[in-house]
Coordinates of C-alpha atoms and ligand atoms in Angstrom, one line a residue:
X1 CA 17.1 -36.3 97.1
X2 CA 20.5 -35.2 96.6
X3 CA 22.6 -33.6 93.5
X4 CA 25.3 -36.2 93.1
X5 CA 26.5 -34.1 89.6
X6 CA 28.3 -31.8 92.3
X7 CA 31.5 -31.2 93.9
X8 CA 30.9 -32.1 98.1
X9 CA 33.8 -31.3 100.6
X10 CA 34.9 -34.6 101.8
X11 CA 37.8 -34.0 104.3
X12 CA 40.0 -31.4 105.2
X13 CA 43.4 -32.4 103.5
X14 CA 45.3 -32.6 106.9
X15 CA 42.4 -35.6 107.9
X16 CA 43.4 -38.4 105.1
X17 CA 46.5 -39.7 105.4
X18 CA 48.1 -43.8 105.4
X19 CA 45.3 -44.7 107.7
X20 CA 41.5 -45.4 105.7
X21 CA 39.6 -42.8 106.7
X22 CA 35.8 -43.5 106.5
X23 CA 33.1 -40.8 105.5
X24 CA 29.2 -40.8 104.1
X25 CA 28.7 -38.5 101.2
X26 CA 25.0 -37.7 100.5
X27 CA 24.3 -41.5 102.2
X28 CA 27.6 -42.7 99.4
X29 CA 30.1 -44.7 101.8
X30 CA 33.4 -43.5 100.6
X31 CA 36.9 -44.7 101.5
X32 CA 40.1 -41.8 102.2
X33 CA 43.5 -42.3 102.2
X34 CA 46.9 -41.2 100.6
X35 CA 49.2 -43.1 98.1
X36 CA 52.6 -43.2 98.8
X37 CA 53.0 -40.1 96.5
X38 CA 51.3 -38.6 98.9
X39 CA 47.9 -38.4 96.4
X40 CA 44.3 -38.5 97.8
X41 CA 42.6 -41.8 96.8
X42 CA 39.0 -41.8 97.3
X43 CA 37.2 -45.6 96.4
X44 CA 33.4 -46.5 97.6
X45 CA 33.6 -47.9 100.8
X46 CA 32.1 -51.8 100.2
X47 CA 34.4 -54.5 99.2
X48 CA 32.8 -56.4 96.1
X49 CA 33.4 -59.6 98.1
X50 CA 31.3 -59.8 100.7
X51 CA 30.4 -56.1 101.4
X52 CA 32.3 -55.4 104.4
X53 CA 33.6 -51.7 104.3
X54 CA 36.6 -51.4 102.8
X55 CA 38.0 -48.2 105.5
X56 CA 38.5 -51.3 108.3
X57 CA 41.3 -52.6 106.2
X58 CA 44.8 -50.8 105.5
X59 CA 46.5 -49.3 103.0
X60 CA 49.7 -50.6 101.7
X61 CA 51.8 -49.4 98.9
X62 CA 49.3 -47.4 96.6
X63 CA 46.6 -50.5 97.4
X64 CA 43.7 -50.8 100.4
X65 CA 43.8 -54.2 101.3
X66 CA 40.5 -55.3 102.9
X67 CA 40.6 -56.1 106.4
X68 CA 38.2 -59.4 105.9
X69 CA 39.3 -61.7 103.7
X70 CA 41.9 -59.7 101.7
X71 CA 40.4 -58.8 98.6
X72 CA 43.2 -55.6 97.1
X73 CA 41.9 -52.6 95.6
X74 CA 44.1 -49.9 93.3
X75 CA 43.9 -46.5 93.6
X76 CA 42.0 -46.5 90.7
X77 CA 39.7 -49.2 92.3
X78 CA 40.5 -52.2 90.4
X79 CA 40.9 -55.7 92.2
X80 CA 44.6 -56.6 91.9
X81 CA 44.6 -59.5 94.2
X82 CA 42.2 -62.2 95.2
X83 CA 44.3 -64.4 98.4
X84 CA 43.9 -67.9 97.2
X85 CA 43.5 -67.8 93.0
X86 CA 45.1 -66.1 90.1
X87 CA 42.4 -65.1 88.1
X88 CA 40.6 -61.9 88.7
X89 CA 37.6 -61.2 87.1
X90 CA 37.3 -58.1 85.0
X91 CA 34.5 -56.6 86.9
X92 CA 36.1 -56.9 90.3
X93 CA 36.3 -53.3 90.7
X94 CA 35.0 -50.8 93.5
X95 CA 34.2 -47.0 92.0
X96 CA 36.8 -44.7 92.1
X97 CA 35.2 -40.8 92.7
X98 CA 37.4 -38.3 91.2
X99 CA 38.8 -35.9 93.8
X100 CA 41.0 -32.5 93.9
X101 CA 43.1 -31.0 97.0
X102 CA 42.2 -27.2 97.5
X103 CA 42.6 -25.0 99.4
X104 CA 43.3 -27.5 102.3
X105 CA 40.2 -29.1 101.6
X106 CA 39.3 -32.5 99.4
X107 CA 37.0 -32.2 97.1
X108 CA 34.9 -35.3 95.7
X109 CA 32.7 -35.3 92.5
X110 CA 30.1 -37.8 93.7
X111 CA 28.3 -37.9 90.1
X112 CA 29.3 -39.2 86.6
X113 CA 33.3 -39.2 86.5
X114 CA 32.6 -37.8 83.1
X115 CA 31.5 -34.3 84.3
X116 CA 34.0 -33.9 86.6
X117 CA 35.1 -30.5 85.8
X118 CA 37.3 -28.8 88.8
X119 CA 36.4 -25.7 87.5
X120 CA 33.3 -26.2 89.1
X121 CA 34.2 -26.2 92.4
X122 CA 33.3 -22.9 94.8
X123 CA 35.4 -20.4 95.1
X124 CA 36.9 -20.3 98.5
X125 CA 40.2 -19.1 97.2
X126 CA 40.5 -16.7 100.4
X127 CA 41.2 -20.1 102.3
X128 CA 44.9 -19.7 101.4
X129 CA 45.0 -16.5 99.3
X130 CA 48.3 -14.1 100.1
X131 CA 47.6 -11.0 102.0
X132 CA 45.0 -13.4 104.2
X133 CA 45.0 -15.7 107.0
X134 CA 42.7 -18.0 107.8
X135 CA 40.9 -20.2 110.3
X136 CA 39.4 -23.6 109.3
X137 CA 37.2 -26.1 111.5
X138 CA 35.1 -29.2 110.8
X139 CA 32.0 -30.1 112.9
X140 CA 29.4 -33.1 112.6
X141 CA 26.0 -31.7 113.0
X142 CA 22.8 -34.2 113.7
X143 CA 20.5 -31.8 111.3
X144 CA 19.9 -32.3 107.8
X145 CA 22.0 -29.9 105.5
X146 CA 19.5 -27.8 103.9
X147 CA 18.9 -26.4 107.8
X148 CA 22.4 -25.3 108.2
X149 CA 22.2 -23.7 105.1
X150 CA 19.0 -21.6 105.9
X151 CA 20.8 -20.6 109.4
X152 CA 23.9 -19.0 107.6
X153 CA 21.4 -17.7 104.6
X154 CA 19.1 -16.0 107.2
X155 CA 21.7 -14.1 109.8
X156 CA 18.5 -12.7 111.8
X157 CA 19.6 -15.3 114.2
X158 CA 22.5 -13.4 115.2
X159 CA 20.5 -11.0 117.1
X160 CA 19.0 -14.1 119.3
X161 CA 21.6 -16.7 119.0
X162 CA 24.7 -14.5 119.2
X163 CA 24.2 -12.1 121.5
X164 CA 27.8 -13.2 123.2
X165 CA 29.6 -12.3 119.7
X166 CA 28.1 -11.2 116.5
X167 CA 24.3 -10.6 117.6
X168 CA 23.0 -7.2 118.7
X169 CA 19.8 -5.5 117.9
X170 CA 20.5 -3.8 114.5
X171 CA 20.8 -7.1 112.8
X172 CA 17.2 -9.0 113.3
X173 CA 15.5 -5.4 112.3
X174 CA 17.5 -4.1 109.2
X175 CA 15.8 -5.5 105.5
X176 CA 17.7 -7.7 103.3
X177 CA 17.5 -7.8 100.0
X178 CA 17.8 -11.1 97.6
X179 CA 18.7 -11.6 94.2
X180 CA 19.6 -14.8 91.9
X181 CA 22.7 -13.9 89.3
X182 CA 24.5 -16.6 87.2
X183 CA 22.9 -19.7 89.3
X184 CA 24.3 -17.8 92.6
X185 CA 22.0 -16.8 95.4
X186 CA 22.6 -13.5 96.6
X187 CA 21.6 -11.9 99.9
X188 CA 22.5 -8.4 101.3
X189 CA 21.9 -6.7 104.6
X190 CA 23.5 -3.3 104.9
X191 CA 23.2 -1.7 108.2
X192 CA 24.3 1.8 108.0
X193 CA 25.8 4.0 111.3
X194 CA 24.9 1.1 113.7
X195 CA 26.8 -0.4 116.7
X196 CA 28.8 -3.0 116.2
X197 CA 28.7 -6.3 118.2
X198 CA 30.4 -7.5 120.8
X199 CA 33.1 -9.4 118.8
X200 CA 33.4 -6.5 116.6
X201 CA 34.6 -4.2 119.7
X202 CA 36.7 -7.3 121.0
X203 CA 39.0 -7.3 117.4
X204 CA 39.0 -3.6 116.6
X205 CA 39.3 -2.1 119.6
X206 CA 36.7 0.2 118.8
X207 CA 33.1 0.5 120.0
X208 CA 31.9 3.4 117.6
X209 CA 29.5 3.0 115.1
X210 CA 29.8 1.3 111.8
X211 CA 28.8 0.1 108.7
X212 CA 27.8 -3.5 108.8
X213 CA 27.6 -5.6 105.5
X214 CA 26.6 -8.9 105.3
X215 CA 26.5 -10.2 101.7
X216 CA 25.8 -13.9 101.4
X217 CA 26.2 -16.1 98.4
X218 CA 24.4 -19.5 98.1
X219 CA 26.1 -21.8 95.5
X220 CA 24.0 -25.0 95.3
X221 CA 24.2 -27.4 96.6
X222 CA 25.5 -26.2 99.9
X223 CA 28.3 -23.8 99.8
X224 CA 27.9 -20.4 101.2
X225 CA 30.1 -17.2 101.0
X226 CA 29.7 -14.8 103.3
X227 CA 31.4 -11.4 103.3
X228 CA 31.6 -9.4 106.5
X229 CA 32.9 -5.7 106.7
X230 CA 32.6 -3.2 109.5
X231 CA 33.5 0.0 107.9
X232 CA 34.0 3.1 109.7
X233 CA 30.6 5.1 108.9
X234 CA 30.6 6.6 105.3
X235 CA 33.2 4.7 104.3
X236 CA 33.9 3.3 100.2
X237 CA 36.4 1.0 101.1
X238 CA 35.5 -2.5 101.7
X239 CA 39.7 -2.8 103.1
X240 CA 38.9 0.4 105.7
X241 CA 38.0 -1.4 108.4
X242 CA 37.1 -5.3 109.5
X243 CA 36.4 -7.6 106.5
X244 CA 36.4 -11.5 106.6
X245 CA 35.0 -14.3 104.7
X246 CA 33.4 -16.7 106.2
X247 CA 33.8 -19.8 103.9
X248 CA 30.9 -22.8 104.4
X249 CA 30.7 -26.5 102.8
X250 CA 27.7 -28.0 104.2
X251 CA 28.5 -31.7 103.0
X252 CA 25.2 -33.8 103.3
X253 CA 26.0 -37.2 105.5
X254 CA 22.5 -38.2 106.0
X255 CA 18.9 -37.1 105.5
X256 CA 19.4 -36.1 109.5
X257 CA 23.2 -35.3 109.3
X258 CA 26.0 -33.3 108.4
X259 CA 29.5 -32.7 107.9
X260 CA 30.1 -28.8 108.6
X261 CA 33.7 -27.5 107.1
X262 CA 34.6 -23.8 107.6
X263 CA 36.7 -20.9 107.0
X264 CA 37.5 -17.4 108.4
X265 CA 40.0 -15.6 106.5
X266 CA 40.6 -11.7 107.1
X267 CA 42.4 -9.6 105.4
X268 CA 43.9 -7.4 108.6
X269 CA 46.2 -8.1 111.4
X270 CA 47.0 -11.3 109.7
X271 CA 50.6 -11.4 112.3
X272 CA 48.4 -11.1 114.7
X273 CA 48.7 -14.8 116.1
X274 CA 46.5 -14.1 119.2
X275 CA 43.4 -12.7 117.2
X276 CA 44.1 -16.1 115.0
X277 CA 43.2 -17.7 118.3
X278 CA 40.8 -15.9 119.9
X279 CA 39.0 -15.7 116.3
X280 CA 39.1 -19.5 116.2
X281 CA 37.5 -19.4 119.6
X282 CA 34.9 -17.1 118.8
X283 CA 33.9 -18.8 115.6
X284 CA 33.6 -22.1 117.8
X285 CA 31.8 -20.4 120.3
X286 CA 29.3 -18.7 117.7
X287 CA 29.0 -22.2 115.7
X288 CA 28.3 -24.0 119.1
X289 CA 25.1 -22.0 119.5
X290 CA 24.1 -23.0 116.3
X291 CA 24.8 -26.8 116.6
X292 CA 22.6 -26.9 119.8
X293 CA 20.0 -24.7 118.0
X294 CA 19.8 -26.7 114.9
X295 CA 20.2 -30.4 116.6
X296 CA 17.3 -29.1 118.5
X297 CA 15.4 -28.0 115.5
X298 CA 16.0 -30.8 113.9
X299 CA 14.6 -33.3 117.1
X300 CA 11.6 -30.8 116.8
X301 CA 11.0 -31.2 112.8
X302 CA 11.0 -35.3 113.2
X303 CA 9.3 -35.1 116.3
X304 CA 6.1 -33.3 114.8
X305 CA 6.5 -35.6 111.7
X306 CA 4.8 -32.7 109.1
X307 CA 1.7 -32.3 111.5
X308 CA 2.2 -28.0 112.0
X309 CA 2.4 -26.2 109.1
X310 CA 5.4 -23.2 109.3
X311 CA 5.0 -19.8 108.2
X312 CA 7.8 -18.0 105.8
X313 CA 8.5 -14.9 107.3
X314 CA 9.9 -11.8 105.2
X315 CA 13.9 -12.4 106.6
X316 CA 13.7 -15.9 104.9
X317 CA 13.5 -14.7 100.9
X318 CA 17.0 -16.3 100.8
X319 CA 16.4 -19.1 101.9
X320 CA 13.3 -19.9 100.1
X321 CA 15.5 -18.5 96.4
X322 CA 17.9 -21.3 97.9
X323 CA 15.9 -24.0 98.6
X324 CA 14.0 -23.3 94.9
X325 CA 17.2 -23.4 93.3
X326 CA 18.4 -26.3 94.6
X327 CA 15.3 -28.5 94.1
X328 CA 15.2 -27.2 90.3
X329 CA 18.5 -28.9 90.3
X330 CA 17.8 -32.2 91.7
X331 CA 14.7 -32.2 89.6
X332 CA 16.7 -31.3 86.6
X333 CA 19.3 -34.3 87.3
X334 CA 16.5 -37.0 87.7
X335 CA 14.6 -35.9 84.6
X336 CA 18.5 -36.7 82.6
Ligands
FES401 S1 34.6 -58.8 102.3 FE1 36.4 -57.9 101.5 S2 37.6 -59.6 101.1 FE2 35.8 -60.5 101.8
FE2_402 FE1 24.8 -18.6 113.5

């Protein structure tokens, strides 16, 4: 059900500190917090006692001392102390998932420690790259992942969602074009000498006509890039106008939810600490439209329980690449 040999955001770095901090991964309980190094520790969250989550005890020294009956963990998740006897059997250990700090964000490898390769995770180097600035933002979403995904894979919703920032009327009607490269899911809709939305006028300045680009990458399981640019018309260069990435880690919590980290980073006005704000306020405008949309969506799918049958519509070709690419994954990991 999910690809566990895969990188998953599991906090924003700020978030885990010398408090536990408790988070499902793909339905994995996992326990947060920081050594006094200042290293990210992340341990499944069940004490091997008597199950009790190990994110309602505390941390002290490099060590998560449960908050039942005392069992202590290492931050490599070996027992180290049982409260009442000296002996401590060899297999008192809770799993230790291998995790790496970028980019502001953690990232956890929820499969076999063994193929932990960082050089797997996404790149969302424009999180903290110079010449950029960014905005970040974490929201829980009650919709299963794969439906977040599909909205920021199909941005035809802009036109009816958005209408108060990035929607107008040349989006929902222009083509997009989809292509799979290198295991990356690629979608493209280039609007050429069309007007640009609202937020676009509210940022530039300028209400004249551009040329809008949206080219998406899908990077399984549930990353997406997406580059923006509003060029003046004609232009060659993607720097001549707007341009922002907008950065997306979709980490599955449950079949029905969803933890939702983002980025913005542009690469223009980035002094400009107002437009940081009133970018940040936008996004979370935008996003809120989409939380109500898809928490509805979601109510709707479990509500008719598989009884209507959908119809794919010409906008979703990358979704549907997506969705193929990410169940010939999972396939592929439960035939291994
Ligand atoms: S449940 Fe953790 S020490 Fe008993
Ligand atoms: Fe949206």
């Amino acid at each position: 059900m999910y690809l566990r040999n895969a990188w998953y955001v599991a906090a924003m770095a700020h978030e885990v500190g010398r408090t536990p901090l408790a988070r499902l991964i793909a339905e994995t309980p996992i326990v947060l917090y920081r050594t006094e190094a200042g290293g990210a520790v992340a341990l499944h969250d069940l004490c091997i006692h008597r199950k009790a989550p190990l994110s309602l005890g505390r941390v002290a020294g490099d060590a998560i001392v449960c908050g039942y009956h005392g069992f202590t963990y290492d931050g490599t998740g070996a027992c180290i102390r049982i409260p009442g006897q000296d002996h401590i059997p060899a297999r008192a250990r809770v799993r230790a998932y291998p995790v790496v700090e970028r980019w502001g964000w953690l990232w956890l490898w929820l499969g076999d420690p063994a193929a932990a390769d960082a050089a797997l995770i996404p790149g969302f180097d424009w999180l903290d790259l110079p010449g950029w600035v960014a905005n970040t933002g974490h929201l829980h979403l009650a919709t299963h992942y794969q439906l977040a995904v599909d909205n920021l894979l199909d941005l035809s919703h802009e036109t009816f969602l958005h209408a108060r920032t990035i929607g107008n009327a040349a989006v929902a009607e222009a083509p997009i074009t989809t292509h799979e490269a290198d295991g990356i899911v690629h979608v493209r809709r280039i609007m050429k000498d069309v007007p640009p939305p609202p937020l676009f006028v509210k940022t530039t300045g300028s209400s004249a006509n551009i040329d809008r680009y949206q080219l998406i990458e899908y990077l399984a399981p549930c990353y997406v890039r997406l580059e923006v640019r509003g060029l003046p018309v004609g232009s060659n260069d993607p720097n001549s106008g707007l341009r922002w990435w907008v950065l997306n880690a979709l980490a599955p919590e449950t079949a029905r939810t969803t933890n939702y980290y983002w980025g913005l980073s542009r690469n223009f006005a980035i002094e400009d600490t107002a437009m940081t704000a009133a970018l940040q306020k936008a996004v979370e405008l935008t996003f809120s439209e989409d939380v109500a949309m898809l928490e509805a969506q979601q109510a709707a799918i479990e509500r008719d329980a598989g009884r209507t049958r959908q119809i794919d519509a010409r906008l979703d070709g990358g979704t549907v690449l997506a969705r193929k690419r990410l169940a010939a994954l999972i396939a592929a990991e439960a035939r291994a």
